[in-house]
Amino acid sequence: MTRRARIPNLGGATAYVLHRSHPATAPLMRQLGAIGLVAIEFWPELPAEALGADFCFFDADLGFDEQFPWKPGEAPMPLIAMIGSEAPGRIEWALAQGADSHLVKPVGNSGIYAALLIARRGFEARRALAAEVETLRSRVSERQTIVRAVVALSSGGVGEERGYGQLRALAMSWQVSIEEAARRIVELERGERREQPVAK
């Protein structure tokens, strides 16, 4: 039986609304306040303090990359696109920003709470996946370093098993992990290569 995720309490969260001043945003600001969020409107660019916000709503119709103090797709919070135009280029741009949810303009009183929850869940899932990918990349890199170190240690004809045994012994004597010992061996080998005189 799978455990259901609890619906988070959004009271006290901060939401930046990146949209030009317009009567159409009034229902959004009202509803965010009713949900318990502190909503702050900005246009045309987000200030640096927006990096600490819990959510960011942005106008997908008039938006541009330079509005954000981060690179496209690297937002530090859930993004919610406000879309009025269904032009493929505008939707593609909103997706490139990493929109986690969206609202159709003109924004009314309904759908905002759902958009917040969906955006938060999508953002957290994306971050968890990115962290997992980074961990896997790091493991692959560490394994490659271990292989390089074993090859360097077994270059005198002692064989890979003995080379790995030597690596383990060095790790134990240095009181470090095998990965750290492998990094040291690879660095030592690189240093020796640099110091070797170039044949004329």
Coordinates of N, CA and C in Angstrom, one line a residue:
M1 N 0.8 -1.2 0.0 CA 0.0 0.0 0.0 C 0.9 1.2 0.0
T2 N 0.7 2.1 -1.0 CA 1.5 3.3 -1.1 C 1.0 4.4 -0.1
R3 N 1.9 5.1 0.5 CA 1.5 6.2 1.4 C 1.2 7.5 0.6
R4 N 0.1 8.1 0.9 CA -0.2 9.3 0.3 C 0.6 10.5 0.8
A5 N 1.0 11.4 -0.1 CA 1.8 12.6 0.4 C 0.8 13.5 1.0
R6 N 1.2 14.2 2.1 CA 0.3 15.1 2.7 C 0.3 16.4 2.0
I7 N -0.8 17.1 1.9 CA -1.0 18.4 1.3 C -0.3 19.4 2.2
P8 N 0.7 20.1 1.7 CA 1.5 21.0 2.5 C 0.7 22.3 2.9
N9 N 1.0 22.9 4.0 CA 0.4 24.2 4.4 C 1.2 25.2 3.7
L10 N 0.6 26.1 2.9 CA 1.3 27.1 2.2 C 1.3 28.5 2.9
G11 N 0.7 28.5 4.1 CA 0.6 29.8 4.9 C 2.0 30.3 5.2
G12 N 2.2 31.6 4.9 CA 3.5 32.2 5.1 C 4.5 32.1 4.0
A13 N 4.2 31.3 3.0 CA 5.1 31.2 1.8 C 5.1 32.5 1.0
T14 N 6.2 32.8 0.3 CA 6.3 34.0 -0.5 C 6.2 33.6 -2.0
A15 N 5.4 34.4 -2.7 CA 5.2 34.2 -4.1 C 5.5 35.5 -4.8
Y16 N 6.5 35.5 -5.8 CA 6.7 36.7 -6.6 C 5.9 36.5 -7.9
V17 N 5.2 37.6 -8.3 CA 4.4 37.6 -9.5 C 5.1 38.5 -10.5
L18 N 5.7 37.9 -11.5 CA 6.4 38.7 -12.5 C 5.4 38.9 -13.7
H19 N 4.7 40.1 -13.5 CA 3.7 40.4 -14.5 C 3.5 41.9 -14.5
R20 N 3.3 42.6 -15.6 CA 3.1 44.0 -15.6 C 1.9 44.3 -14.8
S21 N 1.8 45.5 -14.3 CA 0.6 45.9 -13.5 C -0.6 45.9 -14.4
H22 N -1.6 45.2 -14.0 CA -2.8 45.0 -14.9 C -3.9 44.5 -14.0
P23 N -5.2 45.0 -14.3 CA -6.3 44.5 -13.5 C -6.5 43.0 -13.5
A24 N -6.0 42.3 -14.6 CA -6.1 40.9 -14.7 C -5.4 40.1 -13.7
T25 N -4.4 40.7 -13.0 CA -3.6 40.0 -12.0 C -4.3 40.2 -10.6
A26 N -5.3 41.1 -10.5 CA -5.9 41.3 -9.2 C -6.5 40.0 -8.6
P27 N -7.2 39.2 -9.4 CA -7.8 37.9 -8.8 C -6.7 37.0 -8.3
L28 N -5.5 37.0 -9.0 CA -4.4 36.1 -8.5 C -3.9 36.6 -7.2
M29 N -3.6 37.9 -7.1 CA -3.1 38.5 -5.9 C -4.1 38.3 -4.7
R30 N -5.3 38.5 -5.0 CA -6.4 38.3 -3.9 C -6.4 36.8 -3.4
Q31 N -6.4 35.9 -4.4 CA -6.4 34.5 -4.1 C -5.2 34.0 -3.4
L32 N -4.0 34.5 -3.8 CA -2.8 34.1 -3.1 C -2.8 34.6 -1.6
G33 N -3.3 35.8 -1.4 CA -3.5 36.3 0.0 C -4.5 35.4 0.8
A34 N -5.6 35.0 0.1 CA -6.6 34.2 0.8 C -6.0 32.8 1.2
I35 N -5.1 32.3 0.4 CA -4.5 31.0 0.6 C -3.5 31.1 1.8
G36 N -3.0 32.3 2.0 CA -2.0 32.6 3.1 C -0.6 32.9 2.6
L37 N -0.4 33.2 1.3 CA 0.9 33.5 0.8 C 1.1 35.0 0.8
V38 N 2.4 35.4 0.9 CA 2.7 36.8 0.8 C 3.1 37.0 -0.7
A39 N 2.3 37.7 -1.4 CA 2.4 37.9 -2.8 C 3.0 39.3 -3.2
I40 N 4.1 39.3 -4.0 CA 4.8 40.5 -4.3 C 4.8 40.6 -5.9
E41 N 4.3 41.7 -6.4 CA 4.3 41.9 -7.9 C 5.6 42.7 -8.3
F42 N 6.2 42.2 -9.4 CA 7.3 42.9 -10.0 C 7.2 42.9 -11.5
W43 N 7.8 43.9 -12.1 CA 7.9 44.0 -13.6 C 8.9 45.1 -13.9
P44 N 9.8 44.9 -14.9 CA 9.9 43.8 -15.8 C 10.9 42.7 -15.3
E45 N 11.7 43.0 -14.3 CA 12.7 42.0 -13.8 C 12.5 41.7 -12.4
L46 N 12.9 40.4 -12.0 CA 12.9 40.0 -10.6 C 14.1 40.6 -9.9
P47 N 13.9 41.0 -8.7 CA 15.1 41.5 -7.9 C 15.8 40.3 -7.3
A48 N 17.0 40.5 -6.9 CA 17.9 39.4 -6.3 C 17.2 38.7 -5.2
E49 N 16.5 39.5 -4.3 CA 15.8 38.8 -3.2 C 14.8 37.8 -3.6
A50 N 14.4 37.8 -4.8 CA 13.4 36.8 -5.3 C 14.0 35.4 -5.2
L51 N 15.3 35.3 -5.2 CA 16.0 34.0 -5.1 C 15.5 33.2 -3.9
G52 N 15.1 33.9 -2.8 CA 14.6 33.2 -1.6 C 13.1 33.0 -1.6
A53 N 12.4 33.2 -2.7 CA 11.0 33.0 -2.7 C 10.6 31.6 -2.7
D54 N 9.4 31.3 -2.3 CA 8.9 29.9 -2.4 C 8.2 29.5 -3.7
F55 N 7.7 30.5 -4.4 CA 7.1 30.3 -5.7 C 7.3 31.6 -6.6
C56 N 7.2 31.4 -7.9 CA 7.3 32.5 -8.8 C 6.3 32.3 -9.9
F57 N 5.4 33.2 -10.1 CA 4.5 33.2 -11.2 C 5.1 34.1 -12.3
F58 N 5.0 33.8 -13.5 CA 5.5 34.7 -14.6 C 4.7 34.7 -15.8
D59 N 4.7 35.9 -16.5 CA 3.9 36.1 -17.7 C 4.6 35.4 -18.8
A60 N 4.0 34.3 -19.3 CA 4.6 33.6 -20.5 C 4.5 34.3 -21.8
D61 N 3.5 35.3 -21.9 CA 3.3 36.0 -23.1 C 4.3 37.1 -23.4
L62 N 4.7 37.8 -22.4 CA 5.6 38.9 -22.6 C 7.0 38.7 -21.9
G63 N 7.2 37.5 -21.4 CA 8.4 37.2 -20.7 C 9.6 37.1 -21.6
F64 N 10.8 37.2 -20.9 CA 12.1 37.1 -21.7 C 13.2 36.6 -20.6
D65 N 14.2 36.0 -21.1 CA 15.2 35.3 -20.3 C 15.8 36.3 -19.2
E66 N 16.1 37.5 -19.6 CA 16.8 38.4 -18.7 C 16.0 38.9 -17.5
Q67 N 14.7 38.5 -17.5 CA 13.9 38.9 -16.3 C 14.3 38.1 -15.1
F68 N 14.9 37.0 -15.3 CA 15.2 36.1 -14.1 C 16.6 36.2 -13.7
P69 N 16.9 36.2 -12.4 CA 18.3 36.3 -11.9 C 18.9 34.9 -11.9
W70 N 18.5 34.0 -12.8 CA 19.1 32.7 -12.9 C 19.0 32.2 -14.4
K71 N 19.8 31.2 -14.7 CA 19.8 30.7 -16.1 C 18.5 30.0 -16.4
P72 N 18.0 29.9 -17.7 CA 16.8 29.2 -18.0 C 16.9 27.7 -17.6
G73 N 15.8 27.3 -16.9 CA 15.7 25.9 -16.4 C 16.4 25.7 -15.1
E74 N 17.0 26.8 -14.4 CA 17.7 26.6 -13.2 C 17.0 27.4 -12.0
A75 N 15.7 27.6 -12.1 CA 15.0 28.3 -11.0 C 15.2 27.6 -9.7
P76 N 15.4 28.4 -8.6 CA 15.6 27.8 -7.3 C 14.2 27.6 -6.6
M77 N 13.1 27.8 -7.3 CA 11.8 27.6 -6.7 C 10.9 27.1 -7.8
P78 N 9.7 26.6 -7.4 CA 8.7 26.2 -8.4 C 8.2 27.4 -9.2
L79 N 8.1 27.2 -10.5 CA 7.6 28.3 -11.4 C 6.3 28.0 -12.0
I80 N 5.4 29.0 -12.0 CA 4.1 28.8 -12.6 C 3.9 29.8 -13.7
A81 N 3.7 29.3 -14.9 CA 3.5 30.2 -16.1 C 2.1 30.6 -16.2
M82 N 1.9 31.9 -16.5 CA 0.6 32.5 -16.8 C 0.5 32.6 -18.3
I83 N -0.3 31.8 -18.9 CA -0.3 31.7 -20.4 C -1.7 32.2 -20.9
G84 N -1.6 33.2 -21.8 CA -2.7 33.7 -22.5 C -2.7 33.4 -24.0
S85 N -1.5 33.4 -24.5 CA -1.3 33.0 -25.9 C -0.9 31.6 -26.1
E86 N -1.5 30.9 -27.0 CA -1.1 29.5 -27.3 C -0.1 29.4 -28.4
A87 N 0.6 30.5 -28.7 CA 1.6 30.5 -29.8 C 2.7 29.5 -29.4
P88 N 3.0 28.5 -30.2 CA 4.0 27.5 -29.9 C 5.3 28.0 -29.3
G89 N 5.8 29.2 -29.9 CA 7.1 29.7 -29.4 C 7.0 30.2 -28.0
R90 N 5.9 30.8 -27.6 CA 5.7 31.2 -26.2 C 5.6 30.1 -25.2
I91 N 4.9 29.0 -25.6 CA 4.8 27.8 -24.8 C 6.1 27.2 -24.6
E92 N 6.8 27.1 -25.7 CA 8.2 26.5 -25.7 C 9.1 27.3 -24.8
W93 N 9.0 28.6 -24.9 CA 9.8 29.5 -24.0 C 9.5 29.2 -22.5
A94 N 8.2 29.1 -22.2 CA 7.8 28.9 -20.8 C 8.3 27.5 -20.3
L95 N 8.3 26.5 -21.2 CA 8.8 25.2 -20.8 C 10.3 25.2 -20.6
A96 N 11.0 26.0 -21.5 CA 12.5 26.1 -21.4 C 12.8 26.8 -20.0
Q97 N 12.0 27.6 -19.5 CA 12.2 28.3 -18.2 C 12.1 27.2 -17.1
G98 N 11.5 26.1 -17.3 CA 11.3 25.1 -16.3 C 10.0 25.2 -15.6
A99 N 8.9 25.7 -16.3 CA 7.6 25.9 -15.6 C 7.1 24.5 -15.1
D100 N 6.8 24.6 -13.8 CA 6.3 23.3 -13.1 C 4.8 23.2 -13.2
S101 N 4.1 24.3 -13.5 CA 2.6 24.3 -13.6 C 2.3 25.5 -14.4
H102 N 1.0 25.7 -14.7 CA 0.5 26.9 -15.4 C -0.9 27.3 -15.0
L103 N -1.2 28.5 -15.3 CA -2.5 29.1 -15.2 C -2.9 29.7 -16.5
V104 N -4.1 29.5 -17.0 CA -4.6 30.1 -18.2 C -5.1 31.5 -17.9
K105 N -4.6 32.5 -18.7 CA -5.1 33.9 -18.5 C -6.4 34.1 -19.3
P106 N -7.3 34.9 -18.9 CA -7.3 35.7 -17.6 C -7.5 34.8 -16.4
V107 N -6.6 35.0 -15.4 CA -6.6 34.2 -14.2 C -7.8 34.5 -13.4
G108 N -8.6 33.5 -13.0 CA -9.7 33.7 -12.1 C -9.4 33.3 -10.7
N109 N -10.4 33.0 -9.9 CA -10.3 32.6 -8.5 C -10.0 31.1 -8.4
S110 N -10.2 30.3 -9.4 CA -10.1 28.9 -9.2 C -8.8 28.4 -9.9
G111 N -8.3 27.3 -9.5 CA -7.1 26.7 -10.1 C -5.8 27.1 -9.5
I112 N -5.8 28.2 -8.7 CA -4.5 28.8 -8.2 C -3.9 27.8 -7.1
Y113 N -4.7 27.4 -6.2 CA -4.2 26.5 -5.2 C -3.7 25.2 -5.8
A114 N -4.4 24.6 -6.8 CA -4.0 23.4 -7.4 C -2.7 23.6 -8.2
A115 N -2.5 24.8 -8.8 CA -1.3 25.1 -9.6 C -0.1 25.2 -8.6
L116 N -0.3 25.8 -7.4 CA 0.7 25.9 -6.4 C 1.2 24.5 -6.0
L117 N 0.2 23.6 -5.7 CA 0.6 22.3 -5.2 C 1.3 21.4 -6.3
I118 N 0.7 21.5 -7.5 CA 1.3 20.7 -8.6 C 2.7 21.2 -8.9
A119 N 2.9 22.6 -8.9 CA 4.2 23.2 -9.1 C 5.2 22.7 -8.1
R120 N 4.8 22.7 -6.8 CA 5.7 22.3 -5.7 C 6.1 20.9 -5.9
R121 N 5.1 20.0 -6.2 CA 5.4 18.6 -6.3 C 6.4 18.3 -7.5
G122 N 6.1 19.0 -8.6 CA 6.9 18.8 -9.8 C 8.3 19.3 -9.6
F123 N 8.4 20.4 -8.9 CA 9.7 21.0 -8.6 C 10.6 20.1 -7.8
E124 N 9.9 19.6 -6.7 CA 10.6 18.7 -5.8 C 11.1 17.4 -6.5
A125 N 10.2 16.9 -7.4 CA 10.5 15.6 -8.1 C 11.7 15.9 -9.0
R126 N 11.7 17.1 -9.7 CA 12.8 17.4 -10.6 C 14.1 17.6 -9.9
R127 N 14.0 18.2 -8.7 CA 15.3 18.4 -7.9 C 15.8 17.0 -7.4
A128 N 14.9 16.2 -7.0 CA 15.3 14.8 -6.5 C 16.0 14.1 -7.6
L129 N 15.4 14.1 -8.8 CA 15.9 13.5 -10.0 C 17.3 14.0 -10.4
A130 N 17.4 15.4 -10.3 CA 18.7 16.0 -10.7 C 19.8 15.6 -9.7
A131 N 19.4 15.5 -8.4 CA 20.4 15.1 -7.3 C 20.8 13.6 -7.6
E132 N 19.8 12.8 -8.0 CA 20.1 11.4 -8.2 C 21.1 11.2 -9.4
V133 N 20.8 12.0 -10.5 CA 21.7 12.0 -11.7 C 23.1 12.4 -11.3
E134 N 23.2 13.5 -10.5 CA 24.5 14.0 -10.1 C 25.2 12.9 -9.3
T135 N 24.5 12.2 -8.4 CA 25.1 11.1 -7.6 C 25.7 10.0 -8.5
L136 N 24.9 9.6 -9.5 CA 25.3 8.6 -10.4 C 26.5 9.0 -11.2
R137 N 26.5 10.3 -11.7 CA 27.6 10.8 -12.4 C 28.9 10.8 -11.6
S138 N 28.7 11.2 -10.3 CA 29.9 11.2 -9.4 C 30.4 9.8 -9.2
R139 N 29.5 8.8 -9.1 CA 29.9 7.4 -8.9 C 30.7 6.9 -10.1
V140 N 30.2 7.2 -11.3 CA 30.8 6.8 -12.5 C 32.2 7.4 -12.6
S141 N 32.3 8.7 -12.3 CA 33.6 9.4 -12.3 C 34.6 8.7 -11.3
E142 N 34.0 8.4 -10.1 CA 34.9 7.8 -9.1 C 35.4 6.4 -9.5
R143 N 34.5 5.6 -10.2 CA 34.9 4.3 -10.7 C 36.0 4.4 -11.8
Q144 N 35.8 5.5 -12.6 CA 36.9 5.7 -13.7 C 38.2 6.0 -13.0
T145 N 38.1 6.8 -11.9 CA 39.4 7.2 -11.2 C 40.0 5.9 -10.6
I146 N 39.2 5.1 -10.0 CA 39.7 3.8 -9.4 C 40.4 3.0 -10.5
V147 N 39.7 2.8 -11.7 CA 40.3 2.1 -12.8 C 41.6 2.6 -13.2
R148 N 41.7 4.0 -13.3 CA 43.0 4.6 -13.7 C 44.1 4.3 -12.6
A149 N 43.7 4.4 -11.4 CA 44.7 4.2 -10.3 C 45.1 2.7 -10.3
V150 N 44.2 1.8 -10.5 CA 44.6 0.4 -10.6 C 45.5 0.1 -11.8
V151 N 45.2 0.7 -12.9 CA 46.1 0.6 -14.1 C 47.5 1.2 -13.8
A152 N 47.5 2.3 -13.2 CA 48.8 2.9 -12.8 C 49.6 2.0 -11.9
L153 N 48.9 1.5 -10.9 CA 49.6 0.6 -9.9 C 50.1 -0.7 -10.5
S154 N 49.3 -1.2 -11.5 CA 49.6 -2.5 -12.1 C 50.5 -2.4 -13.3
S155 N 51.0 -1.2 -13.6 CA 51.8 -1.0 -14.9 C 53.1 -1.7 -14.8
G156 N 53.6 -2.0 -13.6 CA 54.9 -2.7 -13.6 C 54.8 -4.2 -13.8
G157 N 53.6 -4.7 -14.3 CA 53.4 -6.1 -14.7 C 52.9 -6.9 -13.5
V158 N 52.4 -6.2 -12.4 CA 51.9 -7.0 -11.3 C 50.5 -7.5 -11.4
G159 N 49.8 -7.0 -12.4 CA 48.4 -7.4 -12.7 C 47.4 -6.6 -12.0
E160 N 46.2 -6.6 -12.5 CA 45.1 -5.7 -12.0 C 44.7 -6.1 -10.5
E161 N 44.7 -7.4 -10.2 CA 44.3 -7.8 -8.9 C 45.3 -7.3 -7.8
R162 N 46.5 -7.4 -8.1 CA 47.5 -6.9 -7.2 C 47.5 -5.4 -7.1
G163 N 47.3 -4.7 -8.3 CA 47.2 -3.3 -8.4 C 46.0 -2.8 -7.5
Y164 N 44.9 -3.5 -7.5 CA 43.7 -3.2 -6.7 C 44.1 -3.4 -5.2
G165 N 44.8 -4.5 -4.9 CA 45.2 -4.8 -3.6 C 46.1 -3.7 -3.0
Q166 N 47.0 -3.2 -3.9 CA 47.9 -2.1 -3.5 C 47.1 -0.8 -3.2
L167 N 46.1 -0.6 -4.0 CA 45.2 0.6 -3.8 C 44.5 0.5 -2.5
R168 N 44.0 -0.7 -2.2 CA 43.3 -0.9 -0.9 C 44.3 -0.7 0.3
A169 N 45.5 -1.2 0.1 CA 46.5 -1.1 1.2 C 46.8 0.3 1.4
L170 N 47.0 1.1 0.3 CA 47.3 2.5 0.4 C 46.2 3.3 1.1
A171 N 45.0 3.0 0.7 CA 43.8 3.6 1.4 C 43.8 3.4 2.9
M172 N 44.1 2.2 3.3 CA 44.1 1.8 4.7 C 45.2 2.5 5.4
S173 N 46.4 2.6 4.8 CA 47.5 3.2 5.5 C 47.4 4.7 5.5
W174 N 46.7 5.3 4.5 CA 46.5 6.8 4.5 C 45.2 7.1 5.3
Q175 N 44.4 6.1 5.7 CA 43.2 6.2 6.4 C 42.2 7.1 5.6
V176 N 42.1 6.8 4.4 CA 41.1 7.5 3.5 C 40.3 6.4 2.7
S177 N 39.2 6.9 2.1 CA 38.4 5.9 1.3 C 39.2 5.5 0.0
I178 N 38.8 4.4 -0.6 CA 39.5 3.9 -1.8 C 39.4 5.0 -2.9
E179 N 38.2 5.7 -3.0 CA 38.1 6.7 -4.0 C 39.1 7.8 -3.8
E180 N 39.3 8.2 -2.5 CA 40.3 9.3 -2.2 C 41.7 8.8 -2.5
A181 N 42.0 7.6 -2.2 CA 43.3 7.1 -2.5 C 43.5 7.0 -4.0
A182 N 42.5 6.6 -4.7 CA 42.6 6.5 -6.2 C 42.9 7.9 -6.8
R183 N 42.2 9.0 -6.2 CA 42.4 10.3 -6.7 C 43.8 10.7 -6.5
R184 N 44.4 10.4 -5.3 CA 45.8 10.7 -5.0 C 46.7 10.1 -6.0
I185 N 46.5 8.8 -6.2 CA 47.4 8.0 -7.2 C 47.3 8.7 -8.5
V186 N 46.1 9.0 -9.0 CA 46.0 9.6 -10.3 C 46.7 10.9 -10.4
E187 N 46.5 11.7 -9.3 CA 47.2 13.1 -9.3 C 48.7 12.9 -9.3
L188 N 49.2 11.9 -8.5 CA 50.7 11.6 -8.5 C 51.2 11.2 -9.9
E189 N 50.4 10.4 -10.5 CA 50.8 10.0 -11.9 C 50.8 11.1 -12.8
R190 N 49.8 12.0 -12.8 CA 49.8 13.2 -13.6 C 51.0 14.1 -13.4
G191 N 51.3 14.3 -12.1 CA 52.5 15.1 -11.7 C 53.8 14.5 -12.2
E192 N 53.9 13.2 -12.2 CA 55.1 12.6 -12.7 C 55.2 12.8 -14.2
R193 N 54.1 12.7 -14.9 CA 54.1 12.9 -16.4 C 54.5 14.3 -16.7
R194 N 54.1 15.3 -15.9 CA 54.4 16.6 -16.2 C 55.9 16.9 -16.0
E195 N 56.4 16.2 -15.0 CA 57.9 16.4 -14.6 C 58.8 15.7 -15.6
Q196 N 58.3 14.8 -16.4 CA 59.2 14.0 -17.3 C 59.7 15.0 -18.4
P197 N 61.0 14.9 -18.7 CA 61.6 15.8 -19.7 C 61.1 15.4 -21.1
V198 N 60.8 16.4 -21.9 CA 60.3 16.1 -23.3 C 61.5 15.7 -24.1
A199 N 61.4 14.6 -24.8 CA 62.5 14.1 -25.7 C 62.6 15.0 -26.9
K200 N 63.9 15.4 -27.2 CA 64.2 16.3 -28.3 C 64.4 15.5 -29.6

